[in-house]
Amino acid sequence: MRADNGGVPKQNDKTVTPSPARRRELLATAAEVFAAQGYNATTVRKIADEAGMLAGSLYYHFDSKEGILDEILSSFLEELWQGYDAVLAAGLGPRETIEALVTESFREIDRHRAAVAIYQKESKHLAKQERFGYLVESQQKFEKAWLGTLERGVAAQVFRSDLDIRLTYRFVRDTVWVAASWYRPGGQHSPEEIARQYLSMVLDGIAVRE
Amino acid sequence: MRADNGGVPKQNDKTVTPSPARRRELLATAAEVFAAQGYNATTVRKIADEAGMLAGSLYYHFDSKEGILDEILSSFLEELWQGYDAVLAAGLGPRETIEALVTESFREIDRHRAAVAIYQKESKHLAKQERFGYLVESQQKFEKAWLGTLERGVAAQVFRSDLDIRLTYRFVRDTVWVAASWYRPGGQHSPEEIARQYLSMVLDGIAVRE
DNA sequence: GACCTTCCCTAACAAGTGTTTGGTAGGTTA
DNA sequence: TAACCTACCAAACACTTGTTAGGGAAGGTC
């Protein structure tokens, strides 16, 4: 549990200075292994092995296994919110906002597939730990953005009012993010194309209209 | 389904005979812990603690931690397929089949919430192990049933033909099962009511029609 | 009362875990 | 050439893990 008391930057004051480039490489391989096997099932020896080194050598770059996970998740969320905030600040209508959020989400899945998969699997019980408190904050901010947009849409009569709004929220949220479990970059469809079809299903349904 | 070599029943020939009722209790508490913390993050000591006994005592009832997981998952899938097979054998139209499958799924989530959550989190990497080969078979059977019904619906012009059918399949599949991550029995809505609203969203969309 | 069965405890085991410490090859700088 | 820094290795550490072996208390059966 970090406990970097009182505004002190998160950076730990090691005497050694690992290169940021190498760190990013190692974070990427660690993320892949975490995503494939689960965080707890992944040993630091496995990560090191995948990176072509020994377990102890990882501790030259990072101070703990949990620290690696922390960095993967927090840097992902940071980038996610950059995109989201831009969308939310654009002043779009409810339907256009939802469309933009979904599209942005699929782009994020495309770029951070492993991180998203980890987030999906682990965030729920990680959020209980103090160190990962920012997961809770992010989740609340997330709900506020999505649920708020949906409510705005219902008020503006562009979204149906006969549905439980919280059920709708979870429906939209989940359908987007679970895609990380099967999505593979460089596949048949681009993130934008997947977003387009998802939106089409969510907004208009899969049944034929008459 | 299970690879119980050559017709030999799975029952191990212990000299002791634990009561099935107590086993079911322990399986239920184990499932709760597995679902909450993840399988690998769960220690047998934690399970035993939750059950009010010591770790070693679990081995009077089960022969391994993996065996507990196996029993949770396989008995869930067994019951799931009882319901599914009944639906599939009913000879309904595509739309009615989907409706019945979704409803049945939510009933299953209601009854086996923990098992479903475990299945969602762990099945992907468990399927690589020989012992859990039945997960792969079940997943294939699952895909055949759902994807086949969707294709039948497209052919019958009750489902849209302008969507990637495999995308649609994953969409419908995921929207249903991720519900296990937030669903709590005894909540505001019955499984049937949730199924009804989910179906309404999936089939007709959340946008207002004009 | 002797025996048996059910269910759990006590106490330990071996293997695997994340992590630390000291060392060192190879390149860069002075 | 000497000092230094980066990035790793080798070997161990303390601890946790799933699992086992032996024992014993409670209750039922003969």
Coordinates of C-alpha atoms (C1' of nucleotides) in Angstrom, one line a residue:
Chain A
M1 CA 0.0 0.0 0.0
R2 CA 1.9 3.0 -1.2
A3 CA 0.9 5.6 1.4
D4 CA 2.9 8.4 -0.3
N5 CA 1.7 10.8 2.3
G6 CA 0.5 14.2 1.4
G7 CA 1.0 15.4 -2.1
V8 CA 4.4 13.8 -2.6
P9 CA 4.6 12.6 -6.2
K10 CA 4.0 8.9 -6.7
Q11 CA 7.6 8.4 -8.1
N12 CA 9.6 6.5 -5.5
D13 CA 13.1 7.8 -4.9
K14 CA 15.3 5.0 -6.1
T15 CA 18.9 5.7 -6.6
V16 CA 18.8 3.9 -9.9
T17 CA 17.1 5.3 -13.0
P18 CA 15.6 2.7 -15.3
S19 CA 14.8 3.9 -18.8
P20 CA 11.2 4.7 -19.4
A21 CA 11.2 3.0 -22.8
R22 CA 12.2 -0.3 -21.3
R23 CA 9.6 0.1 -18.6
R24 CA 6.9 0.5 -21.2
E25 CA 8.0 -2.6 -22.9
L26 CA 7.9 -4.6 -19.7
L27 CA 4.5 -3.1 -18.8
A28 CA 3.2 -4.2 -22.1
T29 CA 4.3 -7.8 -21.8
A30 CA 3.1 -7.9 -18.2
A31 CA -0.3 -6.6 -19.3
E32 CA -0.5 -9.4 -21.9
V33 CA 0.2 -12.0 -19.3
F34 CA -2.1 -10.5 -16.7
A35 CA -4.9 -10.4 -19.3
A36 CA -4.3 -13.9 -20.4
Q37 CA -3.9 -15.7 -17.1
G38 CA -5.4 -13.3 -14.5
Y39 CA -3.4 -11.2 -12.1
N40 CA -3.3 -13.6 -9.2
A41 CA -2.5 -16.6 -11.4
T42 CA 0.4 -14.7 -12.9
T43 CA 3.8 -15.1 -11.2
V44 CA 6.5 -12.5 -11.5
R45 CA 8.7 -15.4 -12.8
K46 CA 6.3 -15.8 -15.7
I47 CA 6.4 -12.2 -16.6
A48 CA 10.2 -12.1 -16.4
D49 CA 10.3 -15.2 -18.5
E50 CA 8.2 -13.6 -21.2
A51 CA 10.4 -10.6 -21.1
G52 CA 13.6 -12.8 -21.4
M53 CA 15.0 -12.1 -17.9
L54 CA 14.9 -13.4 -14.4
A55 CA 12.3 -12.6 -11.8
G56 CA 14.5 -10.5 -9.6
S57 CA 15.5 -8.3 -12.5
L58 CA 12.0 -7.0 -12.7
Y59 CA 12.6 -5.2 -9.4
Y60 CA 15.2 -3.1 -11.0
H61 CA 12.4 -1.4 -13.0
F62 CA 9.4 -1.8 -10.6
D63 CA 9.1 -1.9 -6.9
S64 CA 6.4 -4.6 -6.7
K65 CA 4.1 -6.8 -8.7
E66 CA 1.2 -4.7 -7.5
G67 CA 3.0 -1.6 -8.7
I68 CA 3.1 -3.0 -12.2
L69 CA -0.6 -3.7 -12.1
D70 CA -1.2 -0.2 -10.7
E71 CA 0.8 1.4 -13.5
I72 CA -1.0 -0.6 -16.2
L73 CA -4.5 0.4 -14.9
S74 CA -3.8 4.0 -14.0
S75 CA -2.2 4.9 -17.3
F76 CA -5.0 3.2 -19.2
L77 CA -7.6 5.2 -17.3
E78 CA -5.7 8.4 -17.7
E79 CA -5.8 8.0 -21.5
L80 CA -9.4 6.8 -21.4
W81 CA -10.5 10.0 -19.6
Q82 CA -8.6 12.2 -21.9
G83 CA -10.8 10.9 -24.7
Y84 CA -14.0 10.9 -22.7
D85 CA -13.5 14.4 -21.4
A86 CA -13.0 15.7 -24.9
V87 CA -16.3 14.1 -26.0
L88 CA -18.2 15.3 -22.9
A89 CA -16.9 18.8 -23.4
A90 CA -18.0 19.0 -27.0
G91 CA -21.6 19.9 -26.1
L92 CA -23.2 17.3 -28.3
G93 CA -26.8 16.1 -28.1
P94 CA -27.6 12.9 -26.1
R95 CA -27.6 10.5 -29.0
E96 CA -24.5 12.0 -30.5
T97 CA -22.8 11.9 -27.2
I98 CA -23.6 8.2 -26.7
E99 CA -22.3 7.5 -30.3
A100 CA -19.1 9.4 -29.6
L101 CA -18.6 7.6 -26.3
V102 CA -19.1 4.2 -27.7
T103 CA -16.8 4.9 -30.6
E104 CA -14.1 6.3 -28.3
S105 CA -14.5 3.2 -26.1
F106 CA -13.9 0.8 -29.0
R107 CA -10.8 2.9 -30.0
E108 CA -9.6 2.5 -26.4
I109 CA -10.2 -1.2 -26.5
D110 CA -8.2 -1.3 -29.7
R111 CA -5.3 0.5 -28.1
H112 CA -5.4 -1.0 -24.6
R113 CA -7.0 -4.4 -25.1
A114 CA -4.9 -6.0 -22.4
A115 CA -5.5 -3.3 -19.9
V116 CA -9.2 -3.3 -20.5
A117 CA -9.4 -7.0 -20.1
I118 CA -7.5 -6.8 -16.8
Y119 CA -9.7 -3.9 -15.7
Q120 CA -12.8 -6.0 -16.4
K121 CA -11.6 -9.0 -14.5
E122 CA -9.9 -7.5 -11.5
S123 CA -11.3 -4.0 -10.9
K124 CA -14.2 -5.2 -8.8
H125 CA -12.2 -6.7 -6.0
L126 CA -9.2 -4.4 -6.5
A127 CA -11.4 -1.4 -5.8
K128 CA -11.6 -2.6 -2.2
Q129 CA -8.0 -1.8 -1.7
E130 CA -6.9 1.7 -0.8
R131 CA -4.2 1.8 -3.3
F132 CA -6.7 1.3 -6.1
G133 CA -9.2 3.8 -4.8
Y134 CA -9.0 5.6 -8.1
L135 CA -10.9 2.7 -9.7
V136 CA -13.9 3.6 -7.6
E137 CA -13.6 7.3 -8.5
S138 CA -13.3 6.4 -12.2
Q139 CA -16.3 4.1 -12.0
Q140 CA -18.4 6.8 -10.4
K141 CA -17.3 9.4 -13.0
F142 CA -18.1 6.9 -15.6
E143 CA -21.6 6.2 -14.4
K144 CA -22.3 9.9 -14.1
A145 CA -21.3 10.5 -17.7
W146 CA -23.2 7.6 -19.2
L147 CA -26.2 7.6 -17.0
G148 CA -26.5 11.4 -17.2
T149 CA -26.4 11.3 -21.0
L150 CA -29.0 8.6 -21.1
E151 CA -31.3 10.6 -18.8
R152 CA -30.8 13.6 -20.9
G153 CA -31.8 11.6 -23.9
V154 CA -35.0 10.3 -22.2
A155 CA -35.9 13.9 -21.3
A156 CA -35.3 15.0 -24.9
Q157 CA -37.4 12.0 -26.1
V158 CA -34.6 10.5 -28.2
F159 CA -34.3 7.5 -25.9
R160 CA -37.2 5.3 -24.8
S161 CA -38.8 6.2 -21.4
D162 CA -40.4 2.8 -20.8
L163 CA -37.2 1.2 -19.8
D164 CA -35.5 1.1 -16.4
I165 CA -32.8 3.6 -16.9
R166 CA -30.2 1.9 -14.7
L167 CA -30.8 -1.3 -16.5
T168 CA -30.3 0.5 -19.8
Y169 CA -27.1 2.0 -18.4
R170 CA -25.6 -1.4 -17.5
F171 CA -26.8 -2.8 -20.7
V172 CA -25.0 -0.2 -22.8
R173 CA -21.9 -0.1 -20.6
D174 CA -21.4 -3.9 -20.5
T175 CA -22.1 -4.5 -24.1
V176 CA -19.3 -2.1 -25.0
W177 CA -16.6 -3.3 -22.6
V178 CA -17.0 -7.0 -22.7
A179 CA -15.9 -6.7 -26.3
A180 CA -12.4 -6.6 -24.9
S181 CA -12.6 -10.2 -24.1
W182 CA -12.9 -11.3 -27.7
Y183 CA -11.6 -8.3 -29.6
R184 CA -8.2 -8.8 -31.4
P185 CA -6.5 -5.8 -33.0
G186 CA -6.0 -6.1 -36.7
G187 CA -9.1 -8.2 -37.1
Q188 CA -11.7 -8.1 -39.7
H189 CA -13.4 -5.0 -38.5
S190 CA -11.9 -1.7 -37.5
P191 CA -12.9 -0.3 -34.1
E192 CA -15.0 2.3 -35.8
E193 CA -16.8 -0.3 -37.8
I194 CA -17.5 -2.4 -34.7
A195 CA -18.7 0.8 -32.9
R196 CA -21.0 1.5 -35.8
Q197 CA -22.7 -1.9 -35.8
Y198 CA -22.9 -2.0 -32.0
L199 CA -24.5 1.4 -32.0
S200 CA -26.9 0.3 -34.6
M201 CA -27.9 -2.7 -32.5
V202 CA -28.2 -0.8 -29.3
L203 CA -30.1 2.1 -30.8
D204 CA -32.3 0.3 -33.3
G205 CA -32.3 -3.3 -32.2
I206 CA -31.6 -6.5 -34.1
A207 CA -35.2 -7.2 -35.1
V208 CA -36.5 -6.3 -38.5
R209 CA -38.8 -3.2 -38.5
E210 CA -42.1 -3.2 -40.3
Chain B
M1 CA -19.2 -33.8 -21.6
R2 CA -16.9 -34.9 -18.9
A3 CA -13.9 -37.0 -19.8
D4 CA -14.6 -39.7 -17.2
N5 CA -12.5 -42.3 -18.9
G6 CA -14.3 -45.4 -20.0
G7 CA -17.6 -45.2 -18.2
V8 CA -16.1 -45.3 -14.8
P9 CA -18.1 -43.0 -12.5
K10 CA -16.3 -39.9 -11.3
Q11 CA -17.0 -40.7 -7.7
N12 CA -13.6 -41.4 -6.1
D13 CA -13.5 -44.5 -4.0
K14 CA -12.9 -43.0 -0.7
T15 CA -13.6 -45.2 2.3
V16 CA -15.4 -42.3 3.9
T17 CA -18.8 -41.1 2.8
P18 CA -19.5 -37.4 3.4
S19 CA -23.1 -36.4 3.3
P20 CA -24.3 -34.8 0.0
A21 CA -26.2 -32.1 1.9
R22 CA -23.1 -30.8 3.7
R23 CA -21.2 -31.0 0.4
R24 CA -23.8 -28.8 -1.3
E25 CA -23.5 -26.3 1.6
L26 CA -19.8 -26.1 1.2
L27 CA -19.9 -25.9 -2.5
A28 CA -22.3 -22.9 -2.2
T29 CA -20.0 -21.0 0.2
A30 CA -17.0 -21.9 -1.9
A31 CA -18.7 -20.6 -5.0
E32 CA -19.5 -17.3 -3.2
V33 CA -15.9 -16.8 -2.3
F34 CA -14.6 -17.8 -5.7
A35 CA -17.0 -15.4 -7.3
A36 CA -16.1 -12.5 -5.0
Q37 CA -12.3 -12.9 -5.1
G38 CA -11.5 -15.0 -8.1
Y39 CA -10.5 -18.6 -8.0
N40 CA -6.7 -18.1 -7.8
A41 CA -6.9 -15.4 -5.2
T42 CA -9.1 -17.6 -3.0
T43 CA -7.2 -19.8 -0.6
V44 CA -8.7 -23.0 0.8
R45 CA -8.2 -21.5 4.2
K46 CA -10.5 -18.7 3.3
I47 CA -13.2 -21.1 2.1
A48 CA -12.8 -23.1 5.2
D49 CA -13.0 -20.0 7.4
E50 CA -16.2 -18.9 5.7
A51 CA -17.6 -22.4 6.4
G52 CA -16.6 -22.3 10.0
M53 CA -13.9 -24.9 9.8
L54 CA -10.2 -25.4 9.2
A55 CA -8.5 -25.8 5.8
G56 CA -7.7 -29.5 6.2
S57 CA -11.2 -30.4 7.0
L58 CA -12.3 -29.5 3.5
Y59 CA -10.4 -32.5 2.3
Y60 CA -12.8 -34.8 4.1
H61 CA -15.5 -33.7 1.6
F62 CA -13.4 -32.9 -1.5
D63 CA -10.2 -34.2 -2.9
S64 CA -8.8 -30.9 -4.1
K65 CA -9.4 -27.2 -4.5
E66 CA -9.7 -27.7 -8.3
G67 CA -12.2 -30.5 -7.7
I68 CA -14.4 -28.0 -5.9
L69 CA -14.3 -25.6 -8.8
D70 CA -14.9 -28.4 -11.2
E71 CA -18.0 -29.5 -9.3
I72 CA -19.4 -26.0 -9.1
L73 CA -19.0 -25.4 -12.9
S74 CA -20.0 -28.8 -14.1
S75 CA -23.2 -28.9 -12.0
F76 CA -24.1 -25.4 -13.2
L77 CA -23.6 -26.3 -16.8
E78 CA -25.6 -29.5 -16.4
E79 CA -28.6 -27.6 -15.1
L80 CA -28.1 -24.9 -17.7
W81 CA -28.3 -27.3 -20.6
Q82 CA -31.3 -29.0 -19.1
G83 CA -33.2 -25.7 -19.6
Y84 CA -31.6 -24.9 -22.9
D85 CA -32.3 -28.3 -24.4
A86 CA -35.9 -28.0 -23.4
V87 CA -36.2 -24.7 -25.2
L88 CA -34.4 -25.9 -28.3
A89 CA -36.5 -29.0 -28.5
A90 CA -39.7 -27.0 -28.4
G91 CA -39.6 -26.2 -32.1
L92 CA -40.2 -22.5 -31.7
G93 CA -39.6 -19.8 -34.3
P94 CA -36.3 -17.9 -34.2
R95 CA -37.5 -14.9 -32.3
E96 CA -39.4 -17.0 -29.8
T97 CA -36.4 -19.2 -29.4
I98 CA -34.2 -16.2 -28.6
E99 CA -36.7 -14.9 -26.2
A100 CA -37.0 -18.2 -24.4
L101 CA -33.2 -18.6 -24.3
V102 CA -32.7 -15.2 -22.8
T103 CA -35.4 -15.7 -20.2
E104 CA -34.0 -19.1 -19.3
S105 CA -30.5 -17.5 -19.0
F106 CA -31.7 -14.9 -16.5
R107 CA -33.4 -17.6 -14.5
E108 CA -30.2 -19.5 -14.5
I109 CA -28.3 -16.3 -13.4
D110 CA -30.9 -16.0 -10.6
R111 CA -30.3 -19.5 -9.4
H112 CA -26.5 -19.8 -10.0
R113 CA -25.3 -16.3 -9.8
A114 CA -21.9 -17.2 -8.2
A115 CA -21.3 -20.1 -10.6
V116 CA -22.1 -17.9 -13.6
A117 CA -19.7 -15.2 -12.3
I118 CA -17.0 -17.8 -11.9
Y119 CA -17.6 -19.2 -15.3
Q120 CA -17.4 -15.7 -16.8
K121 CA -14.1 -14.9 -15.2
E122 CA -12.3 -18.2 -15.3
S123 CA -13.6 -20.3 -18.1
K124 CA -11.4 -18.8 -20.7
H125 CA -8.1 -19.9 -19.3
L126 CA -9.6 -23.0 -17.6
A127 CA -10.6 -24.3 -20.9
K128 CA -7.0 -24.9 -21.8
Q129 CA -6.7 -27.5 -19.1
E130 CA -7.7 -31.0 -19.9
R131 CA -9.8 -31.4 -16.8
F132 CA -12.1 -28.6 -17.9
G133 CA -12.4 -29.7 -21.5
Y134 CA -16.2 -29.8 -21.1
L135 CA -16.1 -26.0 -21.0
V136 CA -15.0 -26.0 -24.6
E137 CA -17.7 -28.4 -25.6
S138 CA -20.3 -26.4 -23.8
Q139 CA -19.1 -23.2 -25.4
Q140 CA -19.3 -24.8 -28.8
K141 CA -22.7 -26.2 -28.2
F142 CA -23.7 -22.8 -26.9
E143 CA -22.5 -21.0 -30.0
K144 CA -24.2 -23.5 -32.3
A145 CA -27.6 -23.0 -30.5
W146 CA -27.5 -19.2 -30.4
L147 CA -25.7 -18.5 -33.7
G148 CA -27.9 -21.0 -35.5
T149 CA -31.1 -19.4 -34.1
L150 CA -29.9 -16.0 -35.2
E151 CA -29.1 -17.3 -38.7
R152 CA -32.5 -18.9 -38.9
G153 CA -34.0 -15.6 -38.0
V154 CA -32.1 -13.7 -40.6
A155 CA -33.2 -16.2 -43.2
A156 CA -36.8 -15.9 -42.0
Q157 CA -36.4 -12.1 -42.2
V158 CA -37.3 -11.5 -38.6
F159 CA -33.7 -10.4 -37.8
R160 CA -31.8 -7.8 -39.6
S161 CA -29.5 -9.0 -42.4
D162 CA -27.2 -5.9 -42.6
L163 CA -25.3 -6.8 -39.4
D164 CA -22.3 -9.1 -39.1
I165 CA -24.0 -12.2 -37.7
R166 CA -21.0 -13.1 -35.5
L167 CA -20.9 -9.7 -34.0
T168 CA -24.6 -10.0 -33.3
Y169 CA -24.1 -13.3 -31.6
R170 CA -21.4 -12.0 -29.3
F171 CA -23.5 -8.9 -28.6
V172 CA -26.5 -10.9 -27.5
R173 CA -24.5 -13.5 -25.7
D174 CA -22.5 -10.9 -23.7
T175 CA -25.4 -8.7 -22.9
V176 CA -27.1 -11.6 -21.2
W177 CA -24.3 -13.1 -19.2
V178 CA -22.4 -10.1 -17.9
A179 CA -25.6 -9.4 -16.0
A180 CA -24.3 -11.9 -13.5
S181 CA -21.6 -9.4 -12.4
W182 CA -24.2 -7.0 -11.0
Y183 CA -27.3 -9.1 -10.5
R184 CA -28.4 -9.7 -7.0
P185 CA -31.2 -12.2 -6.2
G186 CA -34.1 -10.6 -4.5
G187 CA -33.5 -7.3 -6.1
Q188 CA -36.0 -4.9 -7.6
H189 CA -36.7 -6.8 -10.7
S190 CA -37.5 -10.5 -11.2
P191 CA -35.4 -12.5 -13.7
E192 CA -38.4 -12.5 -16.0
E193 CA -38.8 -8.8 -15.8
I194 CA -35.1 -8.2 -16.5
A195 CA -35.3 -10.6 -19.4
R196 CA -38.3 -8.8 -20.8
Q197 CA -36.5 -5.4 -20.8
Y198 CA -33.3 -6.8 -22.1
L199 CA -35.1 -8.5 -24.9
S200 CA -36.9 -5.3 -25.7
M201 CA -33.6 -3.4 -25.9
V202 CA -31.9 -6.1 -27.9
L203 CA -34.7 -6.6 -30.3
D204 CA -36.1 -3.0 -30.7
G205 CA -33.2 -0.8 -29.5
I206 CA -33.2 2.0 -27.0
A207 CA -33.9 4.8 -29.4
V208 CA -37.3 6.3 -29.8
R209 CA -39.0 5.2 -33.1
E210 CA -40.7 7.7 -35.3
Chain C
dG1 C1' -20.0 -51.7 26.6
dA2 C1' -17.6 -52.4 22.1
dC3 C1' -17.7 -51.0 17.5
dC4 C1' -18.4 -48.1 13.7
dT5 C1' -19.3 -44.0 11.1
dT6 C1' -19.3 -39.1 10.4
dC7 C1' -17.0 -34.9 10.7
dC8 C1' -13.8 -32.1 12.1
dC9 C1' -9.0 -30.6 14.4
dT10 C1' -3.9 -30.5 15.0
dA11 C1' 0.3 -30.3 13.0
dA12 C1' 3.1 -30.7 9.7
dC13 C1' 4.9 -31.1 4.7
dA14 C1' 6.9 -29.7 0.1
dA15 C1' 6.3 -26.6 -3.5
dG16 C1' 5.8 -22.1 -5.0
dT17 C1' 5.3 -17.2 -3.9
dG18 C1' 7.0 -12.1 -4.1
dT19 C1' 11.0 -9.9 -2.8
dT20 C1' 15.9 -8.6 -1.4
dT21 C1' 20.8 -8.5 -1.4
dG22 C1' 25.2 -8.5 -3.5
dG23 C1' 27.5 -9.0 -7.5
dT24 C1' 28.9 -8.2 -12.5
dA25 C1' 29.2 -7.5 -17.7
dG26 C1' 29.3 -3.8 -20.8
dG27 C1' 29.0 0.6 -22.2
dT28 C1' 29.7 5.8 -21.2
dT29 C1' 32.0 9.5 -19.2
dA30 C1' 36.0 11.9 -17.0
Chain D
dT1 C1' 43.0 4.1 -17.2
dA2 C1' 39.6 4.8 -13.7
dA3 C1' 35.2 5.8 -12.1
dC4 C1' 30.5 5.3 -13.0
dC5 C1' 25.9 3.9 -14.6
dT6 C1' 22.6 0.8 -16.6
dA7 C1' 20.5 -3.5 -16.7
dC8 C1' 20.7 -7.7 -15.6
dC9 C1' 21.9 -12.4 -12.9
dA10 C1' 22.5 -15.7 -8.9
dA11 C1' 21.1 -17.1 -4.8
dA12 C1' 18.8 -16.8 -1.2
dC13 C1' 14.9 -15.1 2.1
dA14 C1' 10.4 -15.3 4.6
dC15 C1' 6.0 -16.5 3.8
dT16 C1' 1.9 -18.6 1.8
dT17 C1' 0.1 -22.2 -0.7
dG18 C1' -2.6 -26.8 -1.4
dT19 C1' -2.4 -31.0 0.7
dT20 C1' -1.7 -35.0 3.9
dA21 C1' -1.5 -38.0 8.1
dG22 C1' -3.1 -39.2 12.5
dG23 C1' -6.2 -38.5 16.0
dG24 C1' -10.4 -37.7 18.5
dA25 C1' -15.2 -36.3 19.9
dA26 C1' -20.0 -37.2 19.2
dG27 C1' -23.6 -40.1 18.1
dG28 C1' -25.7 -44.3 16.4
dT29 C1' -25.8 -49.6 16.1
dC30 C1' -25.1 -54.3 17.5

